[in-house]
Tab-separated table of C-alpha atoms and ligand atoms in Angstrom:
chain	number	residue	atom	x	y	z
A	1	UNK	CA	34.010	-76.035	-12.427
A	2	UNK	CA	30.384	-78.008	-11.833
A	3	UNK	CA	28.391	-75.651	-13.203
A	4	UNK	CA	25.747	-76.038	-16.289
A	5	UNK	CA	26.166	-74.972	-19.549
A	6	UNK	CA	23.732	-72.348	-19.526
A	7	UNK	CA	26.435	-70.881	-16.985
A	8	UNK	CA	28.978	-70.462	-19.495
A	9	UNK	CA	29.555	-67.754	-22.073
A	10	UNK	CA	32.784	-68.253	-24.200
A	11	UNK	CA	34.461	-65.265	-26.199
A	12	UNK	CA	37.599	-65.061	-28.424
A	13	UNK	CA	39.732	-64.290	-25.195
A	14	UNK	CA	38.145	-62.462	-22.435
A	15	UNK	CA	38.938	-59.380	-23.794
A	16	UNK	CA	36.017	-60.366	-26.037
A	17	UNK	CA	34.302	-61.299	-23.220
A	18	UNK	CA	34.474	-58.088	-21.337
A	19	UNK	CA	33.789	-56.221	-24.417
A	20	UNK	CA	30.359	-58.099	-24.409
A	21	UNK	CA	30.052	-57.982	-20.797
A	22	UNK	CA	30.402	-54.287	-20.972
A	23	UNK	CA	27.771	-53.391	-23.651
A	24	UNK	CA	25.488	-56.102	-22.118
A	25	UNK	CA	25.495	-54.816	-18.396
A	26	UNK	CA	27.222	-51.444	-17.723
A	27	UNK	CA	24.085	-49.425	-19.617
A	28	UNK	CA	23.689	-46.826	-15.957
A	29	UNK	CA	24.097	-43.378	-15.825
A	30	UNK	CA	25.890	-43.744	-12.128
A	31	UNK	CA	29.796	-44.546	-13.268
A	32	UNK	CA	31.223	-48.197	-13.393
A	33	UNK	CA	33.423	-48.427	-10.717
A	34	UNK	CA	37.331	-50.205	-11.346
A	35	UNK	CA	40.897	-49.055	-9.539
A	36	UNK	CA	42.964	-46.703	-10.449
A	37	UNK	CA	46.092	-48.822	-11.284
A	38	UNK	CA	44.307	-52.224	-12.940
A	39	UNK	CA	44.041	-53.864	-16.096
A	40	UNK	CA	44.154	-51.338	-19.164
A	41	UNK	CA	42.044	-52.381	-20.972
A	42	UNK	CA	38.723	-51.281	-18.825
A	43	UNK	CA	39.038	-47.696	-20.013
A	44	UNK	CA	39.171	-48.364	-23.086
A	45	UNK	CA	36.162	-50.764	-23.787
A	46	UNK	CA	34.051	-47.769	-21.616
A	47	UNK	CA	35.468	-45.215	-23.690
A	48	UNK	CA	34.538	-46.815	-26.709
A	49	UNK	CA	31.085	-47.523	-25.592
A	50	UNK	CA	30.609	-44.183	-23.681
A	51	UNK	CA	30.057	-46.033	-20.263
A	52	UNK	CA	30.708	-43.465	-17.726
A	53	UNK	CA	33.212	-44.605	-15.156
A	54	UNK	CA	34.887	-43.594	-11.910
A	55	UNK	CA	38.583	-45.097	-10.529
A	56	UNK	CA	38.930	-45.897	-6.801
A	57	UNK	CA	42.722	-45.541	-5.687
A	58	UNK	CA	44.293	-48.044	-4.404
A	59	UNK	CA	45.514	-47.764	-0.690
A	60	UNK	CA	49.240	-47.101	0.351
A	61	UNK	CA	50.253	-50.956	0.272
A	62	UNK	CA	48.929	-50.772	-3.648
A	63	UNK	CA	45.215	-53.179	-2.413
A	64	UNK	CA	41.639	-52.883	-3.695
A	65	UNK	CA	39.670	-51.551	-0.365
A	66	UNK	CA	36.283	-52.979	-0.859
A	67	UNK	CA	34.044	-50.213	0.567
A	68	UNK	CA	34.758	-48.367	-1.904
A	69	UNK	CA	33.130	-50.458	-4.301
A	70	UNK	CA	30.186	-51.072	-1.688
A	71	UNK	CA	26.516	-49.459	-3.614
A	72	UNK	CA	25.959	-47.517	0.057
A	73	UNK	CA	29.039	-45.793	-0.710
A	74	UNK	CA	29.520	-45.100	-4.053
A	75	UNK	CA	26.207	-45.668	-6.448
A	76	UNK	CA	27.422	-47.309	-9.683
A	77	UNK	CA	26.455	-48.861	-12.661
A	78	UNK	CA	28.350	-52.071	-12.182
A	79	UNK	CA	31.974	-52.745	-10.610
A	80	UNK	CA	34.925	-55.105	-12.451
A	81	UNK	CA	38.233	-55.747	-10.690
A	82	UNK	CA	40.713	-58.203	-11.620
A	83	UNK	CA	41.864	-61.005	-8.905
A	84	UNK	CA	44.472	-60.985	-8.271
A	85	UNK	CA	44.697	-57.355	-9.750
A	86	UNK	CA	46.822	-56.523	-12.225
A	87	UNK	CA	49.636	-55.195	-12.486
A	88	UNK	CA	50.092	-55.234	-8.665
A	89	UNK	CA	49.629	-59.053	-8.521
A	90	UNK	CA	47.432	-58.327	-4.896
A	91	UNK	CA	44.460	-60.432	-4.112
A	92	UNK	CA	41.387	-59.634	-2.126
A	93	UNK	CA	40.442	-62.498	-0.511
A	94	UNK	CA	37.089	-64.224	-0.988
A	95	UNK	CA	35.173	-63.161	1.662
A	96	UNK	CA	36.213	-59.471	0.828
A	97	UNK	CA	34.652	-60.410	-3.067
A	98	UNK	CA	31.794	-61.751	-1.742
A	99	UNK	CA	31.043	-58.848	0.061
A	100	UNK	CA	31.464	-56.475	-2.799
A	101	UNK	CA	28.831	-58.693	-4.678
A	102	UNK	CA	26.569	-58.793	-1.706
A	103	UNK	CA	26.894	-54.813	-1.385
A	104	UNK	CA	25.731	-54.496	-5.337
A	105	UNK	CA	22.498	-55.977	-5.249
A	106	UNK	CA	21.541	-53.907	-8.301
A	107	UNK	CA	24.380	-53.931	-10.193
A	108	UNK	CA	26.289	-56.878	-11.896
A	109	UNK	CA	29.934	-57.218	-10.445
A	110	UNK	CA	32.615	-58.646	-13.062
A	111	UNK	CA	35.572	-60.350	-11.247
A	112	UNK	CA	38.250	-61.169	-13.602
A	113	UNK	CA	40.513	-64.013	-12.855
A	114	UNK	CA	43.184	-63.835	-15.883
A	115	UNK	CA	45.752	-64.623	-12.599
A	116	UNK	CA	43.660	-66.741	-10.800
A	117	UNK	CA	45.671	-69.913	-11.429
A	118	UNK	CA	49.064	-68.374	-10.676
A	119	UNK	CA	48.072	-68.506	-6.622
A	120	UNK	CA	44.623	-66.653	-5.973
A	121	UNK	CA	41.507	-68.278	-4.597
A	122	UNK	CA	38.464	-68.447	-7.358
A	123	UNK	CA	35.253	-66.896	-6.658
A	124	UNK	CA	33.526	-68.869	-9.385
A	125	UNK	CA	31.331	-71.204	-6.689
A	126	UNK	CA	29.866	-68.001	-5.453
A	127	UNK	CA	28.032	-67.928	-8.776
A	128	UNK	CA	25.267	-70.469	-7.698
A	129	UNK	CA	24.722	-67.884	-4.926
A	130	UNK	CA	24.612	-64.618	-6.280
A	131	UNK	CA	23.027	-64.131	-9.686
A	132	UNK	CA	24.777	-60.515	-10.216
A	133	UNK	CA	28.526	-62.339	-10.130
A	134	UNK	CA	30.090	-62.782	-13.642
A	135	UNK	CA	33.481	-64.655	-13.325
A	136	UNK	CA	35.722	-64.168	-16.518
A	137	UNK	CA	38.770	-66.589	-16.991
A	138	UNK	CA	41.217	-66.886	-20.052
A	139	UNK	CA	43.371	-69.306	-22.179
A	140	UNK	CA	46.271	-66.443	-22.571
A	141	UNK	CA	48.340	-66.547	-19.387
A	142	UNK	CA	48.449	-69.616	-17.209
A	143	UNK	CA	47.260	-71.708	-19.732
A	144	UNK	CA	49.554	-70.360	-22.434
A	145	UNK	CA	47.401	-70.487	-25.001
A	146	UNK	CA	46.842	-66.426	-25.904
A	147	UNK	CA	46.982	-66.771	-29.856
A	148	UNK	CA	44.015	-69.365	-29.376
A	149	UNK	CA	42.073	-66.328	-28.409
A	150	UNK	CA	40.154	-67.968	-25.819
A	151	UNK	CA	37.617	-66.891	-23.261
A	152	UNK	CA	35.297	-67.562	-21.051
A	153	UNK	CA	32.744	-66.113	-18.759
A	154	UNK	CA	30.789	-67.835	-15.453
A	155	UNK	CA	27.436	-66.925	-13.960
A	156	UNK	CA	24.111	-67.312	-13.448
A	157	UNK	CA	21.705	-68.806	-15.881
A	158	UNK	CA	20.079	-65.162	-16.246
A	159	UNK	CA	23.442	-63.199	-16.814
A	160	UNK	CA	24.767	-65.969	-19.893
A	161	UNK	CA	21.341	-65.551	-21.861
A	162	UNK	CA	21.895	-61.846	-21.929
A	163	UNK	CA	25.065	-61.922	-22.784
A	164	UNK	CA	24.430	-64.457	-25.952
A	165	UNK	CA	21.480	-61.915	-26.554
A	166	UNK	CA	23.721	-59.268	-26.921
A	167	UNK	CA	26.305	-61.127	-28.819
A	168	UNK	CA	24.330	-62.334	-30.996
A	169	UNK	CA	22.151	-59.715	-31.942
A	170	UNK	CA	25.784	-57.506	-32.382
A	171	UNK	CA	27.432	-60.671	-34.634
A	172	UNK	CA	25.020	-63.595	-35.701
A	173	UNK	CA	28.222	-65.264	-37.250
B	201	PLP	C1	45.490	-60.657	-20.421
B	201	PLP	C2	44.294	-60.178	-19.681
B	201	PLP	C3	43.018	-60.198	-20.254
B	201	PLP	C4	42.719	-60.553	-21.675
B	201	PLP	O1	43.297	-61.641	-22.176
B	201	PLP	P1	42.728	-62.374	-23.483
B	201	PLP	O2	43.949	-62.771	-24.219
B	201	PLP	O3	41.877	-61.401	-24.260
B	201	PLP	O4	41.929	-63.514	-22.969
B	201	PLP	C5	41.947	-59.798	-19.479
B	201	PLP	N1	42.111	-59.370	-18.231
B	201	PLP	C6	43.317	-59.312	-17.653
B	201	PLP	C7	43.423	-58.835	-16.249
B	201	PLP	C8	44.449	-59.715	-18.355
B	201	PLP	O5	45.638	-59.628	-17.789
């Protein structure tokens, strides 16, 4: 990926990772922003940690619209969309990712690419750019390798030392 170690954070399977990623960044009052039809596991981890959280609906051909997600128009505590998004299989392209990051300069954006591989384009160089991108890839579905229970998150320098302060602080182990 050419990018330094101190860019990498690595989980037991990114469901690990978001759970860290979650208690480490989403601590707002304003709501984390996701879609209404996406990966189910987002509710879940905010329920458990009492993040508050708002859904956007998708549009009639089942896409992401990314003003919603834009700061201006919606003030949030942090925004995570899979891409491509699940279950619809739809990507945003890159330049509509990069401007949802550049439209959260306060918040830390979470793209997960579980799918990437399968035919999207990664936003993981966009990391050396914009130190409020996280980029969260897995072992379990393109690389078939889901009972390894592996993980693994990509950003700036800044964003991976909180998130081993966090982890470690919640599991020394
Ligand atoms: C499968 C999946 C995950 C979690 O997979 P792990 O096995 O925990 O790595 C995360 N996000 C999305 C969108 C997924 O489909």
């Amino acid at each position: 990926y050419g990018v330094k170690p101190e860019q990498v954070f690595v989980g037991v399977g990114s469901d690990d990772v978001l759970a860290m990623a979650f208690l480490t960044f989403f601590n707002s009052e304003k709501p984390v922003l996701f879609p209404d039809i996406t990966y189910s596991f987002y509710d879940v981890w905010a329920d458990l940690f009492r993040i508050p959280y708002q859904t956007m609906p998708l549009n009639d051909d089942f896409e992401i619209c990314p003003e919603d997600y834009f700061a201006a128009n919606h003030p949030n505590g942090g925004v995570i969309f899979p891409n491509p998004n699940a279950p619809t299989g739809l990507e945003l392209e890159l330049e509509a990712v990069e401007r949802i990051v550049r439209e959260n300069p306060d918040s830390v954006v979470i793209v997960d690419e579980a799918y990437v591989d399968f035919g999207g384009e990664s936003c993981v160089p966009l990391i050396q750019q914009y130190d409020n991108l996280l980029v969260v890839q897995t072992y379990s579905k393109s690389r078939s390798m889901a009972g390894g229970r592996l993980g693994f998150a990509l950003g700036s320098a800044g964003l991976i030392a909180d998130l081993n302060k966090i982890k470690y602080s919640t599991n020394p182990y």
